[in-house]
Amino acid sequence: MHSESDPAVLDYFPRTRLVCGPGSISRLGRLAGEYGGSRVLIVTDPLLREAGHCEAAERSLRDAGIECWVYDQVRPNPTSDDVDRCTAFALSLNVDLLTGLGGGSSMDCAKGANFLLTNGGRIHDYKGIGRASKPMLPLIAVSTFCVSSTRLPRRIGNPDGLCQRTGCCLRRQRLLTSRSH
């Protein structure tokens, strides 16, 4: 018999919710609404927008009564300059939720912009764990790829393409995977 004072053998409380399956992107609007999102920025790359993936995301958000915009200038292995450009775009729109759509580069850019939107400074200020002093915006990661480091919600790639990882902790992240084929 165990008592309340016994240490837990396993106490697992993930901050990330994983929703996956064909057509899951159609749930994006509902998930964004659960976080109170009303002004959402979709962060992606030009090829995914050209392939039509953004249309499904935008449709789901708009059907849920949520305003949305697309930042589609993410490059492979985004640098701190890429994060700065995304942040400037997001600031001009006064967004209250971010969605990274695609693979690791889109996710990393959205995560980095989240730090700067909420806490200011430069992405290099957040290298390590526990550097953000203010709450982050909700972030929904929509993975369009089966194999990706985007499932690592507590990390973003080094903003200048180095091999090191930053341990930047995100609050309230959702991961939504949707395979288009």
PDB file of C-alpha atoms in Angstrom:
ATOM      1  CA  MET A   1       0.000   0.000   0.000  1.00  0.00           C
ATOM      2  CA  HIS A   2       1.376   3.418  -1.002  1.00  0.00           C
ATOM      3  CA  SER A   3       0.645   6.650   0.765  1.00  0.00           C
ATOM      4  CA  GLU A   4       0.453  10.216  -0.566  1.00  0.00           C
ATOM      5  CA  SER A   5       3.888  10.926   0.901  1.00  0.00           C
ATOM      6  CA  ASP A   6       5.604   8.219  -1.185  1.00  0.00           C
ATOM      7  CA  PRO A   7       7.648   9.633  -4.074  1.00  0.00           C
ATOM      8  CA  ALA A   8       6.112   9.083  -7.480  1.00  0.00           C
ATOM      9  CA  VAL A   9       7.785   6.455  -9.600  1.00  0.00           C
ATOM     10  CA  LEU A  10       6.744   8.314 -12.744  1.00  0.00           C
ATOM     11  CA  ASP A  11       5.059  11.697 -12.881  1.00  0.00           C
ATOM     12  CA  TYR A  12       4.638  12.600 -16.551  1.00  0.00           C
ATOM     13  CA  PHE A  13       2.850  15.821 -17.406  1.00  0.00           C
ATOM     14  CA  PRO A  14       3.673  16.865 -20.989  1.00  0.00           C
ATOM     15  CA  ARG A  15       3.010  20.405 -22.148  1.00  0.00           C
ATOM     16  CA  THR A  16       2.645  19.288 -25.739  1.00  0.00           C
ATOM     17  CA  ARG A  17      -0.523  17.805 -27.158  1.00  0.00           C
ATOM     18  CA  LEU A  18      -0.081  15.736 -30.287  1.00  0.00           C
ATOM     19  CA  VAL A  19      -2.933  15.498 -32.765  1.00  0.00           C
ATOM     20  CA  CYS A  20      -2.156  13.549 -35.914  1.00  0.00           C
ATOM     21  CA  GLY A  21      -3.799  11.807 -38.813  1.00  0.00           C
ATOM     22  CA  PRO A  22      -5.021  12.493 -42.328  1.00  0.00           C
ATOM     23  CA  GLY A  23      -6.832  15.821 -42.508  1.00  0.00           C
ATOM     24  CA  SER A  24      -5.862  16.887 -38.992  1.00  0.00           C
ATOM     25  CA  ILE A  25      -5.122  20.366 -40.266  1.00  0.00           C
ATOM     26  CA  SER A  26      -8.884  20.909 -40.509  1.00  0.00           C
ATOM     27  CA  ARG A  27      -8.876  21.012 -36.667  1.00  0.00           C
ATOM     28  CA  LEU A  28      -6.460  23.945 -36.534  1.00  0.00           C
ATOM     29  CA  GLY A  29      -9.173  26.581 -36.114  1.00  0.00           C
ATOM     30  CA  ARG A  30     -10.792  24.725 -33.237  1.00  0.00           C
ATOM     31  CA  LEU A  31      -7.442  24.178 -31.495  1.00  0.00           C
ATOM     32  CA  ALA A  32      -6.496  27.836 -31.942  1.00  0.00           C
ATOM     33  CA  GLY A  33      -9.858  28.801 -30.452  1.00  0.00           C
ATOM     34  CA  GLU A  34      -9.157  26.634 -27.395  1.00  0.00           C
ATOM     35  CA  TYR A  35      -6.195  28.913 -26.691  1.00  0.00           C
ATOM     36  CA  GLY A  36      -8.224  32.054 -27.244  1.00  0.00           C
ATOM     37  CA  GLY A  37      -6.464  32.863 -30.515  1.00  0.00           C
ATOM     38  CA  SER A  38      -8.208  35.531 -32.541  1.00  0.00           C
ATOM     39  CA  ARG A  39      -5.282  36.902 -34.602  1.00  0.00           C
ATOM     40  CA  VAL A  40      -3.048  34.096 -35.852  1.00  0.00           C
ATOM     41  CA  LEU A  41       0.165  34.189 -37.842  1.00  0.00           C
ATOM     42  CA  ILE A  42       0.996  31.110 -39.904  1.00  0.00           C
ATOM     43  CA  VAL A  43       4.777  30.814 -40.259  1.00  0.00           C
ATOM     44  CA  THR A  44       5.885  28.699 -43.240  1.00  0.00           C
ATOM     45  CA  ASP A  45       8.113  28.600 -46.300  1.00  0.00           C
ATOM     46  CA  PRO A  46       7.354  29.625 -49.894  1.00  0.00           C
ATOM     47  CA  LEU A  47       7.247  26.051 -51.218  1.00  0.00           C
ATOM     48  CA  LEU A  48       4.617  24.909 -48.718  1.00  0.00           C
ATOM     49  CA  ARG A  49       2.489  27.919 -49.525  1.00  0.00           C
ATOM     50  CA  GLU A  50       2.890  27.257 -53.226  1.00  0.00           C
ATOM     51  CA  ALA A  51       1.911  23.606 -52.659  1.00  0.00           C
ATOM     52  CA  GLY A  52      -1.381  24.749 -51.118  1.00  0.00           C
ATOM     53  CA  HIS A  53      -0.791  23.682 -47.515  1.00  0.00           C
ATOM     54  CA  CYS A  54      -1.472  27.177 -46.203  1.00  0.00           C
ATOM     55  CA  GLU A  55      -4.902  27.283 -47.823  1.00  0.00           C
ATOM     56  CA  ALA A  56      -6.191  24.453 -45.630  1.00  0.00           C
ATOM     57  CA  ALA A  57      -4.773  26.110 -42.504  1.00  0.00           C
ATOM     58  CA  GLU A  58      -6.236  29.497 -43.416  1.00  0.00           C
ATOM     59  CA  ARG A  59      -9.613  27.944 -44.244  1.00  0.00           C
ATOM     60  CA  SER A  60      -9.776  26.147 -40.894  1.00  0.00           C
ATOM     61  CA  LEU A  61      -8.881  29.316 -38.982  1.00  0.00           C
ATOM     62  CA  ARG A  62     -11.310  31.531 -40.893  1.00  0.00           C
ATOM     63  CA  ASP A  63     -14.120  28.972 -40.568  1.00  0.00           C
ATOM     64  CA  ALA A  64     -13.578  29.247 -36.804  1.00  0.00           C
ATOM     65  CA  GLY A  65     -13.925  33.055 -36.991  1.00  0.00           C
ATOM     66  CA  ILE A  66     -10.183  33.666 -36.510  1.00  0.00           C
ATOM     67  CA  GLU A  67      -8.249  36.296 -38.449  1.00  0.00           C
ATOM     68  CA  CYS A  68      -5.033  34.964 -39.950  1.00  0.00           C
ATOM     69  CA  TRP A  69      -2.022  36.017 -41.963  1.00  0.00           C
ATOM     70  CA  VAL A  70       0.808  34.077 -43.566  1.00  0.00           C
ATOM     71  CA  TYR A  71       4.517  34.750 -43.215  1.00  0.00           C
ATOM     72  CA  ASP A  72       6.022  32.584 -45.975  1.00  0.00           C
ATOM     73  CA  GLN A  73       9.627  33.729 -46.044  1.00  0.00           C
ATOM     74  CA  VAL A  74      11.163  30.994 -43.879  1.00  0.00           C
ATOM     75  CA  ARG A  75      14.413  29.639 -45.308  1.00  0.00           C
ATOM     76  CA  PRO A  76      16.069  26.309 -44.490  1.00  0.00           C
ATOM     77  CA  ASN A  77      17.944  26.501 -41.180  1.00  0.00           C
ATOM     78  CA  PRO A  78      16.723  30.003 -40.298  1.00  0.00           C
ATOM     79  CA  THR A  79      19.183  32.452 -38.821  1.00  0.00           C
ATOM     80  CA  SER A  80      18.621  35.143 -36.218  1.00  0.00           C
ATOM     81  CA  ASP A  81      17.980  37.573 -39.097  1.00  0.00           C
ATOM     82  CA  ASP A  82      15.169  35.321 -40.360  1.00  0.00           C
ATOM     83  CA  VAL A  83      13.641  35.278 -36.869  1.00  0.00           C
ATOM     84  CA  ASP A  84      13.935  39.075 -36.689  1.00  0.00           C
ATOM     85  CA  ARG A  85      12.081  39.495 -40.020  1.00  0.00           C
ATOM     86  CA  CYS A  86       9.299  37.156 -38.924  1.00  0.00           C
ATOM     87  CA  THR A  87       9.035  38.970 -35.590  1.00  0.00           C
ATOM     88  CA  ALA A  88       8.759  42.376 -37.282  1.00  0.00           C
ATOM     89  CA  PHE A  89       5.980  41.059 -39.530  1.00  0.00           C
ATOM     90  CA  ALA A  90       4.116  39.589 -36.542  1.00  0.00           C
ATOM     91  CA  LEU A  91       4.475  42.800 -34.503  1.00  0.00           C
ATOM     92  CA  SER A  92       2.824  44.804 -37.287  1.00  0.00           C
ATOM     93  CA  LEU A  93      -0.243  42.537 -37.013  1.00  0.00           C
ATOM     94  CA  ASN A  94      -0.584  42.326 -33.224  1.00  0.00           C
ATOM     95  CA  VAL A  95      -0.997  38.531 -33.337  1.00  0.00           C
ATOM     96  CA  ASP A  96      -2.023  36.553 -30.264  1.00  0.00           C
ATOM     97  CA  LEU A  97      -1.136  33.037 -31.467  1.00  0.00           C
ATOM     98  CA  LEU A  98       1.532  31.585 -33.751  1.00  0.00           C
ATOM     99  CA  THR A  99       1.334  28.549 -36.005  1.00  0.00           C
ATOM    100  CA  GLY A 100       4.481  26.983 -37.444  1.00  0.00           C
ATOM    101  CA  LEU A 101       3.460  25.109 -40.603  1.00  0.00           C
ATOM    102  CA  GLY A 102       5.909  22.718 -42.257  1.00  0.00           C
ATOM    103  CA  GLY A 103       9.103  21.199 -40.960  1.00  0.00           C
ATOM    104  CA  GLY A 104      11.824  22.119 -38.517  1.00  0.00           C
ATOM    105  CA  SER A 105      12.744  25.435 -40.118  1.00  0.00           C
ATOM    106  CA  SER A 106       9.189  26.801 -39.960  1.00  0.00           C
ATOM    107  CA  MET A 107       8.826  25.564 -36.379  1.00  0.00           C
ATOM    108  CA  ASP A 108      12.149  27.055 -35.309  1.00  0.00           C
ATOM    109  CA  CYS A 109      11.337  30.421 -36.865  1.00  0.00           C
ATOM    110  CA  ALA A 110       7.901  30.497 -35.189  1.00  0.00           C
ATOM    111  CA  LYS A 111       9.394  29.491 -31.820  1.00  0.00           C
ATOM    112  CA  GLY A 112      12.120  32.117 -32.100  1.00  0.00           C
ATOM    113  CA  ALA A 113       9.632  34.823 -33.067  1.00  0.00           C
ATOM    114  CA  ASN A 114       7.555  33.830 -30.037  1.00  0.00           C
ATOM    115  CA  PHE A 115      10.466  34.589 -27.701  1.00  0.00           C
ATOM    116  CA  LEU A 116      11.064  37.998 -29.278  1.00  0.00           C
ATOM    117  CA  LEU A 117       7.389  38.966 -29.493  1.00  0.00           C
ATOM    118  CA  THR A 118       6.814  38.273 -25.812  1.00  0.00           C
ATOM    119  CA  ASN A 119      10.166  38.992 -24.194  1.00  0.00           C
ATOM    120  CA  GLY A 120      11.977  41.316 -26.615  1.00  0.00           C
ATOM    121  CA  GLY A 121      15.684  41.372 -27.345  1.00  0.00           C
ATOM    122  CA  ARG A 122      17.496  39.091 -29.795  1.00  0.00           C
ATOM    123  CA  ILE A 123      17.182  35.327 -30.101  1.00  0.00           C
ATOM    124  CA  HIS A 124      20.722  34.909 -28.761  1.00  0.00           C
ATOM    125  CA  ASP A 125      19.460  36.288 -25.432  1.00  0.00           C
ATOM    126  CA  TYR A 126      17.516  33.067 -24.908  1.00  0.00           C
ATOM    127  CA  LYS A 127      20.274  30.503 -25.242  1.00  0.00           C
ATOM    128  CA  GLY A 128      19.898  28.141 -22.320  1.00  0.00           C
ATOM    129  CA  ILE A 129      16.973  27.163 -20.159  1.00  0.00           C
ATOM    130  CA  GLY A 130      14.650  29.512 -18.326  1.00  0.00           C
ATOM    131  CA  ARG A 131      15.748  32.717 -20.068  1.00  0.00           C
ATOM    132  CA  ALA A 132      12.287  34.001 -20.960  1.00  0.00           C
ATOM    133  CA  SER A 133      10.822  35.946 -18.050  1.00  0.00           C
ATOM    134  CA  LYS A 134       7.382  36.631 -19.545  1.00  0.00           C
ATOM    135  CA  PRO A 135       4.693  34.189 -20.675  1.00  0.00           C
ATOM    136  CA  MET A 136       4.884  33.099 -24.298  1.00  0.00           C
ATOM    137  CA  LEU A 137       2.097  33.294 -26.841  1.00  0.00           C
ATOM    138  CA  PRO A 138       0.366  30.015 -27.602  1.00  0.00           C
ATOM    139  CA  LEU A 139       2.039  28.192 -30.475  1.00  0.00           C
ATOM    140  CA  ILE A 140       0.558  25.431 -32.601  1.00  0.00           C
ATOM    141  CA  ALA A 141       3.099  23.452 -34.601  1.00  0.00           C
ATOM    142  CA  VAL A 142       1.652  21.878 -37.731  1.00  0.00           C
ATOM    143  CA  SER A 143       4.102  19.322 -39.071  1.00  0.00           C
ATOM    144  CA  THR A 144       3.698  18.380 -42.702  1.00  0.00           C
ATOM    145  CA  PHE A 145       6.615  15.954 -42.486  1.00  0.00           C
ATOM    146  CA  CYS A 146       6.876  12.528 -40.866  1.00  0.00           C
ATOM    147  CA  VAL A 147      10.495  12.856 -39.738  1.00  0.00           C
ATOM    148  CA  SER A 148      11.389  16.108 -38.079  1.00  0.00           C
ATOM    149  CA  SER A 149      12.952  17.506 -34.951  1.00  0.00           C
ATOM    150  CA  THR A 150       9.838  19.662 -34.613  1.00  0.00           C
ATOM    151  CA  ARG A 151       8.503  17.204 -32.064  1.00  0.00           C
ATOM    152  CA  LEU A 152      11.046  18.588 -29.586  1.00  0.00           C
ATOM    153  CA  PRO A 153       8.927  21.363 -28.090  1.00  0.00           C
ATOM    154  CA  ARG A 154      11.535  22.533 -25.592  1.00  0.00           C
ATOM    155  CA  ARG A 155      14.234  23.252 -28.142  1.00  0.00           C
ATOM    156  CA  ILE A 156      14.818  25.439 -31.117  1.00  0.00           C
ATOM    157  CA  GLY A 157      17.716  25.016 -33.480  1.00  0.00           C
ATOM    158  CA  ASN A 158      20.648  27.345 -33.098  1.00  0.00           C
ATOM    159  CA  PRO A 159      19.587  30.545 -34.857  1.00  0.00           C
ATOM    160  CA  ASP A 160      22.762  30.750 -36.913  1.00  0.00           C
ATOM    161  CA  GLY A 161      22.997  27.157 -38.073  1.00  0.00           C
ATOM    162  CA  LEU A 162      25.519  25.913 -35.527  1.00  0.00           C
ATOM    163  CA  CYS A 163      25.338  22.367 -34.183  1.00  0.00           C
ATOM    164  CA  GLN A 164      24.535  23.421 -30.626  1.00  0.00           C
ATOM    165  CA  ARG A 165      20.955  23.447 -29.383  1.00  0.00           C
ATOM    166  CA  THR A 166      19.305  26.093 -27.264  1.00  0.00           C
ATOM    167  CA  GLY A 167      17.164  24.841 -24.420  1.00  0.00           C
ATOM    168  CA  CYS A 168      14.521  27.512 -24.799  1.00  0.00           C
ATOM    169  CA  CYS A 169      11.410  26.309 -22.997  1.00  0.00           C
ATOM    170  CA  LEU A 170       8.059  27.036 -24.573  1.00  0.00           C
ATOM    171  CA  ARG A 171       4.802  27.220 -22.667  1.00  0.00           C
ATOM    172  CA  ARG A 172       1.500  26.022 -24.064  1.00  0.00           C
ATOM    173  CA  GLN A 173       2.547  24.483 -27.345  1.00  0.00           C
ATOM    174  CA  ARG A 174       0.380  22.217 -29.457  1.00  0.00           C
ATOM    175  CA  LEU A 175       1.749  19.947 -32.127  1.00  0.00           C
ATOM    176  CA  LEU A 176      -0.603  19.101 -34.948  1.00  0.00           C
ATOM    177  CA  THR A 177       0.591  16.784 -37.675  1.00  0.00           C
ATOM    178  CA  SER A 178      -1.194  16.466 -40.955  1.00  0.00           C
ATOM    179  CA  ARG A 179       0.079  14.414 -43.862  1.00  0.00           C
ATOM    180  CA  SER A 180      -1.263  15.592 -47.165  1.00  0.00           C
ATOM    181  CA  HIS A 181      -0.768  12.242 -48.899  1.00  0.00           C
TER     182      HIS A 181
END
